[in-house]
Short mmCIF file of C-alpha atoms and ligand atoms in Angstrom, two decimals:
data_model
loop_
_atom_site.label_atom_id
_atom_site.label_comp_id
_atom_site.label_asym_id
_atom_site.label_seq_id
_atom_site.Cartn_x
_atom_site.Cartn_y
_atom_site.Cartn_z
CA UNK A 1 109.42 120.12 100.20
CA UNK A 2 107.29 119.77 97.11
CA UNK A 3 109.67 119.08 94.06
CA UNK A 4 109.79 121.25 90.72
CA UNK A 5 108.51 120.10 87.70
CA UNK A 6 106.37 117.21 86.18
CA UNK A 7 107.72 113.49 85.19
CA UNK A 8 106.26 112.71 82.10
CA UNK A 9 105.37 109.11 81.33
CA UNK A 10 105.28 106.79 78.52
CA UNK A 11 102.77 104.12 78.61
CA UNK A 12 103.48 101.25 77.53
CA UNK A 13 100.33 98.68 76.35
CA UNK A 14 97.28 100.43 76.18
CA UNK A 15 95.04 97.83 77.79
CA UNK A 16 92.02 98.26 80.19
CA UNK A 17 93.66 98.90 83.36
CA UNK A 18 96.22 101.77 81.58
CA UNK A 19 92.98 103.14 79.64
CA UNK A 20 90.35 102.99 82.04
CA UNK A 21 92.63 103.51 85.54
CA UNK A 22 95.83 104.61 84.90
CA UNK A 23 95.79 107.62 82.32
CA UNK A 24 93.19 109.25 83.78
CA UNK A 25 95.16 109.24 87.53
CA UNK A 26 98.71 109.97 85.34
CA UNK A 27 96.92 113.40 83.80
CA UNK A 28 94.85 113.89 87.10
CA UNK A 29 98.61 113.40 89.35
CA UNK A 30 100.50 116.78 90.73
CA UNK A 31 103.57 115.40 89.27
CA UNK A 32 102.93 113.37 86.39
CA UNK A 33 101.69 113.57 82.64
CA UNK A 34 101.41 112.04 80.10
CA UNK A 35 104.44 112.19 77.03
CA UNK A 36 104.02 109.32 74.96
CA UNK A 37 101.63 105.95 74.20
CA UNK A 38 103.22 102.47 72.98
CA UNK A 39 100.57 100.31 71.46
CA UNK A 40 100.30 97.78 68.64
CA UNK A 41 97.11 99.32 67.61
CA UNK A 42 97.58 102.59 65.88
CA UNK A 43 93.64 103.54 65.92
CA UNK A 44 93.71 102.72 69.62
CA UNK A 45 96.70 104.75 70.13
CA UNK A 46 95.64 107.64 68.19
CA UNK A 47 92.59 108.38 69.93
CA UNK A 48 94.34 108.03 73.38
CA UNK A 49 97.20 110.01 72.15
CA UNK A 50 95.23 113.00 70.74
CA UNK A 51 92.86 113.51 73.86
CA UNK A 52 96.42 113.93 75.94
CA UNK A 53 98.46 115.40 73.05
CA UNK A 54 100.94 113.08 74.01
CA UNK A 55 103.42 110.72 71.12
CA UNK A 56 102.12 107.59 69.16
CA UNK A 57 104.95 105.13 68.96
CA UNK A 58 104.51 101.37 68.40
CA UNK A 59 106.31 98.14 70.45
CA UNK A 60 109.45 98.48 67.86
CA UNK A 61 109.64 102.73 67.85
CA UNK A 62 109.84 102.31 71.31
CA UNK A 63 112.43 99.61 71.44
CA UNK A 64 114.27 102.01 68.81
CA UNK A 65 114.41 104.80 70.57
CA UNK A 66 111.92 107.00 68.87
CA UNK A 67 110.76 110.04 70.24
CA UNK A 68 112.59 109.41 73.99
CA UNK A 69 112.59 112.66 74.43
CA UNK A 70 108.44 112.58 74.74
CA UNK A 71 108.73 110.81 77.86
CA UNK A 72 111.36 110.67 81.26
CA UNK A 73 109.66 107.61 82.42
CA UNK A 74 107.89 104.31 81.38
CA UNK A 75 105.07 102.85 83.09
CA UNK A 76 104.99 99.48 81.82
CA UNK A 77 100.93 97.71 81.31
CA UNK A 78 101.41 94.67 79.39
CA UNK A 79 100.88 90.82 80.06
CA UNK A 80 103.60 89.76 83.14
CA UNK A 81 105.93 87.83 80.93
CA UNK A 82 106.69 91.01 78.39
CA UNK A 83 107.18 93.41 81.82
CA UNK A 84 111.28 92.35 81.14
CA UNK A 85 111.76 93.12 77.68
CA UNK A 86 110.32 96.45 78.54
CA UNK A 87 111.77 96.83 81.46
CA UNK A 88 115.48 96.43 79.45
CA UNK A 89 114.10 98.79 77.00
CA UNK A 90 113.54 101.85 79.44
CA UNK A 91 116.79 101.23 81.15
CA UNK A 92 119.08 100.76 78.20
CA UNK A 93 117.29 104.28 77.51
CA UNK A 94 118.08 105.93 80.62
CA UNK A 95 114.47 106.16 81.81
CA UNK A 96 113.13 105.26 85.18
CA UNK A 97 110.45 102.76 85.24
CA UNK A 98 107.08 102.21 87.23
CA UNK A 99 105.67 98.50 86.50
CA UNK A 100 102.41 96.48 86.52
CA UNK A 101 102.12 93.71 89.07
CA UNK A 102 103.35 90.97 89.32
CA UNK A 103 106.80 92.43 88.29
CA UNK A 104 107.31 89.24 86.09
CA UNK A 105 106.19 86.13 85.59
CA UNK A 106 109.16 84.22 86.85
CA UNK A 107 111.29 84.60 89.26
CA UNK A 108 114.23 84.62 86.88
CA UNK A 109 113.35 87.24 84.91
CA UNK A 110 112.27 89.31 87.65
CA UNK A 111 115.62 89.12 89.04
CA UNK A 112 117.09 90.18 85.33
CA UNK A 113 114.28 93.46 85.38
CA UNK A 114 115.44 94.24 88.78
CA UNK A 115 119.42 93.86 87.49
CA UNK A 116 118.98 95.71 84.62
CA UNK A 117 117.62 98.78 86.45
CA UNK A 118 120.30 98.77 88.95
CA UNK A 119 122.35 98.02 86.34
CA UNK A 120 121.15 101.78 84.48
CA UNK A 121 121.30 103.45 87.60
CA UNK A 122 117.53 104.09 86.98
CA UNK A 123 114.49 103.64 89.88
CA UNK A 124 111.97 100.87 88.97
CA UNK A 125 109.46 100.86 91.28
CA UNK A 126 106.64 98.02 91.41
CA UNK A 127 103.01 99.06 90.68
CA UNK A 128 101.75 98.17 94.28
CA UNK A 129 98.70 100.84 94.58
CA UNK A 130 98.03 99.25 98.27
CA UNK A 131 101.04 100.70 99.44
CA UNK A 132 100.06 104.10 98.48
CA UNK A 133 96.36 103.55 99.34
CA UNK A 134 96.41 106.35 102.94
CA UNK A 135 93.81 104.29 104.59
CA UNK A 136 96.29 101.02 104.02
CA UNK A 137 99.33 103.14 105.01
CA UNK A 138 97.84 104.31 108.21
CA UNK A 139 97.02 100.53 109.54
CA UNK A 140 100.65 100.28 108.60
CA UNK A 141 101.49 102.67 111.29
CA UNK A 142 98.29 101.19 113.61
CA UNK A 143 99.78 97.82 113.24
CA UNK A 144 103.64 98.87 113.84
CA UNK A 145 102.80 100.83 117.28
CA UNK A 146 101.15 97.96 118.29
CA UNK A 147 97.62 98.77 117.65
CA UNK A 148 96.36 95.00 117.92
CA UNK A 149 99.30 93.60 119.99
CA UNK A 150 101.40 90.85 118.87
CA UNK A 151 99.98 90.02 115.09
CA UNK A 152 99.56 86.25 115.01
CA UNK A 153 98.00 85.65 112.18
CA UNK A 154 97.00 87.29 108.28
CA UNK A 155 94.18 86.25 105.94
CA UNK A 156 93.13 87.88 102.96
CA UNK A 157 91.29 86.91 99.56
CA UNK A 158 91.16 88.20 95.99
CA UNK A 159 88.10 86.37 94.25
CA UNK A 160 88.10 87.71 90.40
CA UNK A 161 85.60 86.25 88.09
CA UNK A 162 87.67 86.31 85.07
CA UNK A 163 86.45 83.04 84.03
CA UNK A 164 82.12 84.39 83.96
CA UNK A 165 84.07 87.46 81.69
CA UNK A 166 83.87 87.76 77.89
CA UNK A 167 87.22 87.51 77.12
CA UNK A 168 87.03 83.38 77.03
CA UNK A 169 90.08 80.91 76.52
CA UNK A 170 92.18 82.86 74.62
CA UNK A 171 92.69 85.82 77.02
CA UNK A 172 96.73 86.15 78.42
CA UNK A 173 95.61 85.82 82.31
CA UNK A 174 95.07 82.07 81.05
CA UNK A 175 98.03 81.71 79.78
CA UNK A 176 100.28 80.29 81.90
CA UNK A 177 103.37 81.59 79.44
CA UNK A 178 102.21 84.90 79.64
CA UNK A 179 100.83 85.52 82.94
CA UNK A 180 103.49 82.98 84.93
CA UNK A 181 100.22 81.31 86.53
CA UNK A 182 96.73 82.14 87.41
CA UNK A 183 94.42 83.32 89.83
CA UNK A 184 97.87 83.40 92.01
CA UNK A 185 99.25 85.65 89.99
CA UNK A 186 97.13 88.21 89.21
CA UNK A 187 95.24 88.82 92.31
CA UNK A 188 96.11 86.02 94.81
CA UNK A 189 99.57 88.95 94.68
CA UNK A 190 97.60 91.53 96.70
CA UNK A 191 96.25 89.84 100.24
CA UNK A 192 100.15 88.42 100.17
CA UNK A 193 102.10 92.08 99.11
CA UNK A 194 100.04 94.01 101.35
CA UNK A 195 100.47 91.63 104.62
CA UNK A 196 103.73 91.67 104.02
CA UNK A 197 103.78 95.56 103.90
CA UNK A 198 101.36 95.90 106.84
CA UNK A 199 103.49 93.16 108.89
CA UNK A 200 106.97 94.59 107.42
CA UNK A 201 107.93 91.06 107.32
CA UNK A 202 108.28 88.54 104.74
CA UNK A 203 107.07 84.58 104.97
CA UNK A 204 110.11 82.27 105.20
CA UNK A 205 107.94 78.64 103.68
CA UNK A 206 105.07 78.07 102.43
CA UNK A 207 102.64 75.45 101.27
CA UNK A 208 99.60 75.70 98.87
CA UNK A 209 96.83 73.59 97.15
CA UNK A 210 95.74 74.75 93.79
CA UNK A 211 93.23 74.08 91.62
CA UNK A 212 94.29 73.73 87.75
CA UNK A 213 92.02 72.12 85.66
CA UNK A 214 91.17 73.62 82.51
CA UNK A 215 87.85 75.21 82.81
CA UNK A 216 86.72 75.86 78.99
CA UNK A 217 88.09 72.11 78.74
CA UNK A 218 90.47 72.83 75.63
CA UNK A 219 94.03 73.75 77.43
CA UNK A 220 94.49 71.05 79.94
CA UNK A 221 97.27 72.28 82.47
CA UNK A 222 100.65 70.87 81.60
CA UNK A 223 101.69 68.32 84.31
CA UNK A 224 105.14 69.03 83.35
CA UNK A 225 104.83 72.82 83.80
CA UNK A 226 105.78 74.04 87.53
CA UNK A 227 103.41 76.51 86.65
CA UNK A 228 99.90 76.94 85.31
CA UNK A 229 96.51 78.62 85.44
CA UNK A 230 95.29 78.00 88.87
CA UNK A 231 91.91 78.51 88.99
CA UNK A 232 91.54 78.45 92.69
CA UNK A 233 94.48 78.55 95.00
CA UNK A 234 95.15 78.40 98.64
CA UNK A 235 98.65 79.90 100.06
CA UNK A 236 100.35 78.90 104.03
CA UNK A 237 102.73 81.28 104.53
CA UNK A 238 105.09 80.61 107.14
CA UNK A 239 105.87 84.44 108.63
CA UNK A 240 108.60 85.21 111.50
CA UNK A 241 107.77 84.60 114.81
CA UNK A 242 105.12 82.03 114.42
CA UNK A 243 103.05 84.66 112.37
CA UNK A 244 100.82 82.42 110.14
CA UNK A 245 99.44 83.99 106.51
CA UNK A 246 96.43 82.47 105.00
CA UNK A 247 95.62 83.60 101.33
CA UNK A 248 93.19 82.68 98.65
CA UNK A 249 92.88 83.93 95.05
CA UNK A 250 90.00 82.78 92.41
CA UNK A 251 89.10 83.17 89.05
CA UNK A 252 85.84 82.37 89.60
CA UNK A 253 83.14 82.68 92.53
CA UNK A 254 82.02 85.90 93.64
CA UNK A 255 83.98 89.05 93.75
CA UNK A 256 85.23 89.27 96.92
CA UNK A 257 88.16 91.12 98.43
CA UNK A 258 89.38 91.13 102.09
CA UNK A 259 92.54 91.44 104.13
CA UNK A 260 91.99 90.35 108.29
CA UNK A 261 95.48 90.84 110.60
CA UNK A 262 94.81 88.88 113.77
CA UNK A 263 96.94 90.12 117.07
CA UNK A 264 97.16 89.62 120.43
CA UNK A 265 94.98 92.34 121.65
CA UNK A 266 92.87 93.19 118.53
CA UNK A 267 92.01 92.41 114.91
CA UNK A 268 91.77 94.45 111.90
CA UNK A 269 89.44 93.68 108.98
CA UNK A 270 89.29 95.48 105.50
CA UNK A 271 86.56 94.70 103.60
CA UNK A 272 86.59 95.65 99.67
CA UNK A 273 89.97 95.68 100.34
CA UNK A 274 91.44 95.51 97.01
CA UNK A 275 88.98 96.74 94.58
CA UNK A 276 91.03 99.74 92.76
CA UNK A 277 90.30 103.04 94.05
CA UNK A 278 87.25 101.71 95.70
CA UNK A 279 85.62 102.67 98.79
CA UNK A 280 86.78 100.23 102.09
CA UNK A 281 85.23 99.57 105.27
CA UNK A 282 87.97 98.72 108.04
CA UNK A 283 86.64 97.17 110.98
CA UNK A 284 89.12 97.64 114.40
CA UNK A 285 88.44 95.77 117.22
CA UNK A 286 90.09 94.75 120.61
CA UNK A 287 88.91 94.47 124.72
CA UNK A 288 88.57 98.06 124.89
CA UNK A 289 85.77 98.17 122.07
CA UNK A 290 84.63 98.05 118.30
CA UNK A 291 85.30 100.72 115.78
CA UNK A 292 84.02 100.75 112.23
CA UNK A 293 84.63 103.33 109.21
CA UNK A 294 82.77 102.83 106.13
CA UNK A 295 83.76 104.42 102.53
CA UNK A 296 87.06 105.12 103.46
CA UNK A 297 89.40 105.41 100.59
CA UNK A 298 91.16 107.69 98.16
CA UNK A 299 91.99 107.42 94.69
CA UNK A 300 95.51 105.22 95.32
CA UNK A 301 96.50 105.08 91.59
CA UNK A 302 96.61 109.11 91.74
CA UNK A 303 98.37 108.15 94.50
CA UNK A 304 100.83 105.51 93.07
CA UNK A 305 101.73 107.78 90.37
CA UNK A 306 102.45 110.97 92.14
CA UNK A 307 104.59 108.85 94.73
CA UNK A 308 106.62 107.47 91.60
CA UNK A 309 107.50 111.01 90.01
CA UNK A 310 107.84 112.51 93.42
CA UNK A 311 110.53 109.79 94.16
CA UNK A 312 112.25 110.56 90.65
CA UNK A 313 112.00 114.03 91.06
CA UNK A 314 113.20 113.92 94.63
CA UNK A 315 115.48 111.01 93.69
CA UNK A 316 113.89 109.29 96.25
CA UNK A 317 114.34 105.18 96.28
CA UNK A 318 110.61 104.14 96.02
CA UNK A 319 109.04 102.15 98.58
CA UNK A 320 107.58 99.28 96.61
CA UNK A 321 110.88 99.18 94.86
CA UNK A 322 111.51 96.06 92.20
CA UNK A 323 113.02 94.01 94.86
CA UNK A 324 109.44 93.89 96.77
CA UNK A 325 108.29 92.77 93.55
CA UNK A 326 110.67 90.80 93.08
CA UNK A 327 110.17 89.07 96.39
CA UNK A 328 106.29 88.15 95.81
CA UNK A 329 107.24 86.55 92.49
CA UNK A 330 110.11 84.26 94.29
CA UNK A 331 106.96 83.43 96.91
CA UNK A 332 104.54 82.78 94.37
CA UNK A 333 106.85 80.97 92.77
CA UNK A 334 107.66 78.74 95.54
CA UNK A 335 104.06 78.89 95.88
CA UNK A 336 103.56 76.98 92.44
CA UNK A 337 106.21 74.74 93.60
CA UNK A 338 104.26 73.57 96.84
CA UNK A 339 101.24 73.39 95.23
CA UNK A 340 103.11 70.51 92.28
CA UNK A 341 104.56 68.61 94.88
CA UNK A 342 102.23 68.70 98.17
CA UNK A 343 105.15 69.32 100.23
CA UNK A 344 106.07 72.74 102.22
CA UNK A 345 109.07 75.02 100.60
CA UNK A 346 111.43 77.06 102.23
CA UNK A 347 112.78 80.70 100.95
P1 NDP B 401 94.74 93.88 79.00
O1 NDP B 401 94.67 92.57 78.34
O2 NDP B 401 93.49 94.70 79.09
O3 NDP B 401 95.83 94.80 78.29
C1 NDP B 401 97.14 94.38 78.02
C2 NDP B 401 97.67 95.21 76.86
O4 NDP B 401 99.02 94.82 76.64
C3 NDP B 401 96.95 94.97 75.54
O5 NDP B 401 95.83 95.80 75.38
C4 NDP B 401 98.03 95.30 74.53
O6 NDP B 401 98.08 96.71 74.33
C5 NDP B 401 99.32 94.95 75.26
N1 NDP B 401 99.92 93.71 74.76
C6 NDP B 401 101.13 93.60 74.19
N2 NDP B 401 101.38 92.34 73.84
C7 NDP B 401 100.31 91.61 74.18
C8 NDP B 401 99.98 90.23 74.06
N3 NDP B 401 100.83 89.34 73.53
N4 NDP B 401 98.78 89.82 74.51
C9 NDP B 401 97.91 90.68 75.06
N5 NDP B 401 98.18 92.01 75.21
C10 NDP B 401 99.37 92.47 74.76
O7 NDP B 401 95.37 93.64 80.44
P2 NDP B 401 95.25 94.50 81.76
O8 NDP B 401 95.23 95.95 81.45
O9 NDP B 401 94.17 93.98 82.58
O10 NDP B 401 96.64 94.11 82.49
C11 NDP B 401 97.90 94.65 82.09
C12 NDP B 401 98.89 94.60 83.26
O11 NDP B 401 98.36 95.38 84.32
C13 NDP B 401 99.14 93.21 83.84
O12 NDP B 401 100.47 93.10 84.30
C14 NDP B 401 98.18 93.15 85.03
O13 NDP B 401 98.59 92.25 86.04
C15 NDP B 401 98.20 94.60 85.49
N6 NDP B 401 96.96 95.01 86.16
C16 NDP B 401 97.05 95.73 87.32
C17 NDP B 401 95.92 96.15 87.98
C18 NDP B 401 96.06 96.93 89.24
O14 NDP B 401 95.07 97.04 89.97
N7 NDP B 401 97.22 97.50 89.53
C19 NDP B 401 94.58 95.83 87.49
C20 NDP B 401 94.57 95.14 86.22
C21 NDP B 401 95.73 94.74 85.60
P3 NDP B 401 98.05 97.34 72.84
O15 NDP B 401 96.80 96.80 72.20
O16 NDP B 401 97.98 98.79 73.11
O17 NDP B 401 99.31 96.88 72.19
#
């Protein structure tokens, strides 16, 4: 049954992907609007603000408590390693919470965001727009009945030129601090989240090479750091039953984004596969023939959003729940830790 009412959100970091993505699919959602803007920058804020009449508060109003009752829910856009503090912020407000990927950027204070929740008695759900993507949910299904047989084996790769960008050395996704690695991190996180959701299974080892030189040449990687900036990075990923994952993530390259499941009687391939709200070509094949659908998708952060309020509304537990991000940022993590010492780590 469709639920009553809207669940308005506070937004908190008023970056590119909350500007340029996320508002517009929060005021365009069924069940969602928008009550409230956190930002350091009050010009920023203010313009946002005014074209969705919605509250201006800055990082300490919010921590405060000003104006809670502008918002029901927080929908947290910041840098990975500040996704905790405002995580602990929502809950200790009663206030359900819908957060950026990677949930954190360790797997520490992951764990705390995903206490602290549970903690409140509040849903946090992790911003995984895959899992809401229909064309991505219906290979789900394809792939549980059986559609290619057996799955033996996953690859995928996220190749983001952040490094041919403008932002230069000083951006946060180069920060190992703030992001909790690199290329890893922020996109190497979507072939591995969505084979695990298409697979329903998660990787018990894995092993990884990693590429971590410093390429503007003025923040060499920290040897002693488990973590840092990978610019390139190659993930095993040891999955039950002998089911082998292969992922790669870049930061520079060309774009590229694809996601291949491998069965026993079939394969499927998504090409463009990640690209936010973008148009996908999935490729099906097996013995009994080849099918192909081009410029299939659907706007999935609508999507995402709606799904969130719907489950608050509904008081539904959400899917990509903090646990599942949780999870990816223990494999990273482990990841990382592979990578460092050459050797293969268990979960
Ligand atoms: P941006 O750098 O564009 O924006 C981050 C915003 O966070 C800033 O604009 C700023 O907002 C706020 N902020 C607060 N403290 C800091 C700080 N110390 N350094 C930098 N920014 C700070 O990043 P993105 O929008 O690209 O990414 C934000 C989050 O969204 C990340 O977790 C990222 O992984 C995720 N993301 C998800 C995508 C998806 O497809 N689901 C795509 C892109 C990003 P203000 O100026 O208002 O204070």
């Amino acid at each position: 049954a469709d639920p009553d009412g809207t669940v308005s959100l506070a937004v908190v970091g008023l970056g590119n992907y909350a500007r340029n993505v996320s508002i517009p699919a929060i005021e365009a959602g069924d069940y969602t609007d928008l009550g409230a803007v956190v930002s350091s920058d009050p010009e920023k804020a203010a313009r946002v603000a005014d074209a969705h009449d919605a509250v201006v508060l800055d990082y300490e109003g919010y921590a405060e408590g000003d104006a809670v009752d502008a918002y029901d829910a927080v929908y947290v856009a910041t840098p990975n390693r500040l996704h905790l503090d405002q995580i602990r912020t929502a809950a200790g407000h009663g206030k359900h919470v819908i957060c950026e990927k990677p949930l954190e950027a360790t797997t520490e204070r992951a764990v705390a965001a995903v206490d602290a929740c549970e903690a409140a008695g509040v849903t946090l759900m992790t911003a995984y727009r895959m899992q809401t993507d229909p064309v991505i949910r219906a290979l789900a299904s394809f792939v549980s009945a059986g559609g290619i047989g057996e799955p033996t084996k996953a690859m995928g790769e996220f190749t983001f030129p952040v490094l041919a960008g403008s932002k230069g050395p000083g951006q946060w996704r180069l920060d190992a601090e703030l992001a909790g690695g690199g290329a890893l991190m922020d996109v190497g996180v979507y072939p591995l989240n969505t084979t695990r959701y298409l697979l329903g299974a998660d990787p018990g080892a894995v092993e990884a090479m990693a590429r971590a030189d410093d390429p503007f040449g003025d923040r060499p990687a920290d040897p002693d750091s488990p973590r840092f900036a990978d610019e390139h990075v190659h993930v095993l990923a040891a999955f039950p039953d002998g089911v082998v994952g292969e992922f790669t993530a870049s930061f520079s390259g060309e774009a590229d984004t694809w996601l291949e499941l491998v069965g026993s009687d079939g394969r499927v391939r998504i090409e463009n596969a990640f690209v936010p709200d973008g148009e996908r070509t999935v490729r099906i094949s097996s013995d009994a023939g080849e099918i192909e659908f081009s410029g299939v998708g659907a706007n999935e952060t609508r999507e995402e959003f709606d799904y969130f309020a719907h489950c608050v509304l509904t008081g539904t537990p959400p899917e990509p729940d903090g646990r599942d991000g949780l999870t990816d940022v223990a494999i990273m993590g482990a990841a990382y830790e592979a990578a460092e010492s050459g050797s293969r780590v268990e979960l």
